[in-house]
Tab-separated table of C-alpha atoms in Angstrom:
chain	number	residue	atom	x	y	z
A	271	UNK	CA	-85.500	-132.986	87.646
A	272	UNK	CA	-86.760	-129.941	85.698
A	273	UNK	CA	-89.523	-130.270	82.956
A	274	UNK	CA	-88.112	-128.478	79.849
A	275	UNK	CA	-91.341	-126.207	80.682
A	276	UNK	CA	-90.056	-125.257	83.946
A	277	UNK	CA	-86.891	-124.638	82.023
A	278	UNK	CA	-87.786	-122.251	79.713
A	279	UNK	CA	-89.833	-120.452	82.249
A	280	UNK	CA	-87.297	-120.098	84.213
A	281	UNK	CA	-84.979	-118.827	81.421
A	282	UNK	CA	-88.035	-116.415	80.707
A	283	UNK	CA	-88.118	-114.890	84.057
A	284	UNK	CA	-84.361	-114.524	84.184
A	285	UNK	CA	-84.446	-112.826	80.647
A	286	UNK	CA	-87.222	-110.197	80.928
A	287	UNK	CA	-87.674	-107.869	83.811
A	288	UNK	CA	-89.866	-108.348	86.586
A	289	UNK	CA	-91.903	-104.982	85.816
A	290	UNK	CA	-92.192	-105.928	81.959
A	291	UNK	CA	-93.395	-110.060	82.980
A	292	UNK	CA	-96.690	-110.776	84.651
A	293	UNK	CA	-98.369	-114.550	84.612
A	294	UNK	CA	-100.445	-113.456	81.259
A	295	UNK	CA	-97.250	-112.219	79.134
A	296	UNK	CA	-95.170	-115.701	80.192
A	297	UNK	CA	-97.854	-117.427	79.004
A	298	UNK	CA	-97.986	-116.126	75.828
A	299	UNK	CA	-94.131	-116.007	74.981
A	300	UNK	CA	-94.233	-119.576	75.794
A	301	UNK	CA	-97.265	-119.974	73.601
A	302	UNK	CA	-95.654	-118.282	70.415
A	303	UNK	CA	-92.520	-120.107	71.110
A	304	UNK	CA	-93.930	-122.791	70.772
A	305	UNK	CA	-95.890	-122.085	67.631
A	306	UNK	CA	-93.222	-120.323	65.855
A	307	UNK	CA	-90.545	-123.233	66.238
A	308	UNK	CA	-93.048	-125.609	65.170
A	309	UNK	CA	-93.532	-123.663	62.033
A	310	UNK	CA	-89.660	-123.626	61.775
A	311	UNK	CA	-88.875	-127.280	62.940
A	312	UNK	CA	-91.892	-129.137	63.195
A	313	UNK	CA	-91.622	-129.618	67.020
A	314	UNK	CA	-92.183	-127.452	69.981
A	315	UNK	CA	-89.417	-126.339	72.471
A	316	UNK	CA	-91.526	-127.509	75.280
A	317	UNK	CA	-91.594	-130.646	73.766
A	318	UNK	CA	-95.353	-131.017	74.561
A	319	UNK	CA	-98.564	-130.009	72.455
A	320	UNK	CA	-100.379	-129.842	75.900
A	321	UNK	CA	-102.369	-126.429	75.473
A	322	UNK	CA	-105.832	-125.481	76.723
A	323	UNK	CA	-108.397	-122.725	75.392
A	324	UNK	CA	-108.680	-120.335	78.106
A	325	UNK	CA	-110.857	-117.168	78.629
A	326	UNK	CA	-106.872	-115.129	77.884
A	327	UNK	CA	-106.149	-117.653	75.123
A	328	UNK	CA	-104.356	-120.596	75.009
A	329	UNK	CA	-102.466	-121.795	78.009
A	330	UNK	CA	-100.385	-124.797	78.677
A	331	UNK	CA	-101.692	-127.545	80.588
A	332	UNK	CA	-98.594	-127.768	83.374
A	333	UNK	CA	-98.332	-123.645	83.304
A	334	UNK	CA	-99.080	-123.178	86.769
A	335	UNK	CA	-97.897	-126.496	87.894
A	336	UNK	CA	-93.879	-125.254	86.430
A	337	UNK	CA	-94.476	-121.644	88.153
A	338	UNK	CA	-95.080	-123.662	91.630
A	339	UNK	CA	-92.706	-126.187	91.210
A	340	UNK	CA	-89.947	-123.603	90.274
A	341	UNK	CA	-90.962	-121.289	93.444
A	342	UNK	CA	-91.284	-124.452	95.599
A	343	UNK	CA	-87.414	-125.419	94.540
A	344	UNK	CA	-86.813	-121.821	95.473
A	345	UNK	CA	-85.752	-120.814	91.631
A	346	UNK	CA	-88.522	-118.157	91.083
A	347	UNK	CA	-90.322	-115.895	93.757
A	348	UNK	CA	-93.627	-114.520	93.092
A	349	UNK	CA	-94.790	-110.256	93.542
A	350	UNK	CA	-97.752	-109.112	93.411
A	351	UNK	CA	-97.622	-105.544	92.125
A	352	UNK	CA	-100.319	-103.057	91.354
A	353	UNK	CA	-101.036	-101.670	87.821
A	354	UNK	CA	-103.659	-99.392	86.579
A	355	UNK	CA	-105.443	-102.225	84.687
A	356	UNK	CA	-105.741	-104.393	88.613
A	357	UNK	CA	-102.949	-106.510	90.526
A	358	UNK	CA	-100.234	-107.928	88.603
A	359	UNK	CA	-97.800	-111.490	89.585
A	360	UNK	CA	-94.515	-111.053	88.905
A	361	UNK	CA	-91.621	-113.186	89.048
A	362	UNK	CA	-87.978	-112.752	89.820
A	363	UNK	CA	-85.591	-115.315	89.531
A	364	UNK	CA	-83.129	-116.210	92.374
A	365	UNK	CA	-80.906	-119.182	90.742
A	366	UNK	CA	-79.937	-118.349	87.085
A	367	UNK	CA	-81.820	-120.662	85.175
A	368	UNK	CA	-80.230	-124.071	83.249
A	369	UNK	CA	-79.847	-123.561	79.675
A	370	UNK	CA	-78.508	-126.341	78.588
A	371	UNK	CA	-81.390	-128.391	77.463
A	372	UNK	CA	-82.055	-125.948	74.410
A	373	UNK	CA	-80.149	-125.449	71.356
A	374	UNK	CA	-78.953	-122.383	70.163
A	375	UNK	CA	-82.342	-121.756	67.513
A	376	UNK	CA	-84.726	-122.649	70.173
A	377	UNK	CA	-82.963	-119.650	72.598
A	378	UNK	CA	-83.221	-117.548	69.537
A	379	UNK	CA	-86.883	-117.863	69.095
A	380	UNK	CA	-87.848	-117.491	72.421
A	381	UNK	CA	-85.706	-113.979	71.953
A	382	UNK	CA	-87.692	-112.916	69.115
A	383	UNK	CA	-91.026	-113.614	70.654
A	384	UNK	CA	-89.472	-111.701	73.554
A	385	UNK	CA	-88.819	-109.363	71.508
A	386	UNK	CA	-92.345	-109.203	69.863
A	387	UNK	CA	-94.009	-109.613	73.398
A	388	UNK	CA	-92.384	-107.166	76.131
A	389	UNK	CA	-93.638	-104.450	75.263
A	390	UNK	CA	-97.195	-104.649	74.974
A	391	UNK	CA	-100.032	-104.882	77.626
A	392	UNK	CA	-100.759	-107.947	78.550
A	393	UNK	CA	-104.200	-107.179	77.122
A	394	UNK	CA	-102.536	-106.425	73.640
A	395	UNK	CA	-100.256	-109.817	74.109
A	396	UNK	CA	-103.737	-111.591	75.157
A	397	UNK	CA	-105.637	-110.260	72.369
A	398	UNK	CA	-102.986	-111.669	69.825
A	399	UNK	CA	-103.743	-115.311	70.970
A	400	UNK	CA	-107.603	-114.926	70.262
A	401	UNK	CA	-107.168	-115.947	66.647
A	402	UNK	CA	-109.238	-118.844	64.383
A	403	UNK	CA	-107.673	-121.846	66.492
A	404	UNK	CA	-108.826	-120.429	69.799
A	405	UNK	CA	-112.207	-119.353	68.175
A	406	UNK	CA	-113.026	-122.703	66.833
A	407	UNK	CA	-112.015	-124.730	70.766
A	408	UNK	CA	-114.430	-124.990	73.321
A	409	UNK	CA	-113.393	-123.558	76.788
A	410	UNK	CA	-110.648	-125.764	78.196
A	411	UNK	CA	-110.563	-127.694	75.369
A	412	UNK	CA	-107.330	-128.887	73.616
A	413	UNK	CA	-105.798	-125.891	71.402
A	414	UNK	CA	-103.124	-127.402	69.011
A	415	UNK	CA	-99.769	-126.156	68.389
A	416	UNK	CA	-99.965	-127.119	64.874
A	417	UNK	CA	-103.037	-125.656	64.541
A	418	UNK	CA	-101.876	-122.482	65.273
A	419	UNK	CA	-98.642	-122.415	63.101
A	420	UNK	CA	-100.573	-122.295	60.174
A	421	UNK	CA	-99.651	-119.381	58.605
A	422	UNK	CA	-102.774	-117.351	56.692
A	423	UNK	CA	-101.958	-115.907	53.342
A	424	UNK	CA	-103.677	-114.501	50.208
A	425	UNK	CA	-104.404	-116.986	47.144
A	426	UNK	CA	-103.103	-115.444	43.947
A	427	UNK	CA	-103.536	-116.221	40.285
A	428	UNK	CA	-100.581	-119.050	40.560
A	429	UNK	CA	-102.074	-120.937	43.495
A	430	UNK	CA	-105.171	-120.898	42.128
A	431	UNK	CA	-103.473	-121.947	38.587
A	432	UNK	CA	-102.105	-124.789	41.023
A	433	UNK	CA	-104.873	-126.026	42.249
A	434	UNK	CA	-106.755	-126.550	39.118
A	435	UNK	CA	-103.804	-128.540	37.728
A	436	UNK	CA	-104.111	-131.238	40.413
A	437	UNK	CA	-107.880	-130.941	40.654
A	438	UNK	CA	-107.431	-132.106	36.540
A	439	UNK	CA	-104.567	-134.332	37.312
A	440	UNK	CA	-106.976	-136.330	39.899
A	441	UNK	CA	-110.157	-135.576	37.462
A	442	UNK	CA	-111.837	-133.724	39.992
A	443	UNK	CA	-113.836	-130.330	39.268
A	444	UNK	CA	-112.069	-127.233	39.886
């Protein structure tokens, strides 16, 4: 039976054209699916937290694991096609892929990051994973999803206002 990782790969590959999807770019759109739900819902779509810091950012654990199993169960076949920036894999889907594990928001996440993701390089979609939580991991070391949903913003006057209320509420110094 189908991880929900090799599910939504699969859905990935069936979504996005071959030409527009190498290994580095399905990475990352499950990456920031997974982030971005679990800044919307608290969980992941994958269901799993299981992500590595790698040299192109953060990669899940069973990445290449899914891409093999779906090929060996003859879902997926793999290309290898050339591009100015070296050899790209691609993968086309030969059995549409089952959709029926994920709810209607999770689908429309994953179409956003789509969305968000196609069109750039997979340097440029690479590059966007190389933020503070892959920074501060070690090579191959565990990269947190909720980690990475934190979402960065300026402090104004009224969070700073805020802070010193509870700061005086718990007798601390601002």
């Amino acid at each position: 039976m189908p991880t929900r990782l090799e599910n939504l790969l699969h859905y990935i590959i069936s979504v996005v054209p071959p030409a527009e999807l190498g290994a580095t770019k399905l990475a990352k759109i499950v990456w920031f699916s997974d982030v971005e739900y679990y800044r919307l819902h608290g969980e992941t779509i994958t269901k799993s937290d299981n992500y590595q810091r790698k040299d192109q950012g953060p990669l899940h654990v069973d990445f290449y694991r899914s891409v093999d199993a779906l090929k060996g169960a003859n879902k997926i076949t793999e290309r290898t096609a050339t591009t100015m920036a070296g050899p790209r894999r691609e993968y086309v889907w030969i059995e549409p892929p089952q959709v029926d594990d994920f709810t209607g928001p999770e689908i429309a996440v994953v179409h956003n990051v789509i969305n968000y993701i196609q069109p750039l390089s997979a340097t440029q979609a690479s590059d966007l994973t190389h933020g503070e939580p892959w920074f501060s991991a070690l090579d191959r070391e565990a990269m947190p999803v909720r980690a990475a949903a934190v979402v960065w913003g300026e402090v104004d006057d009224d969070d700073m206002a805020w802070t010193e209320s509870i700061a005086r509420e718990h007798s601390a110094p601002a």
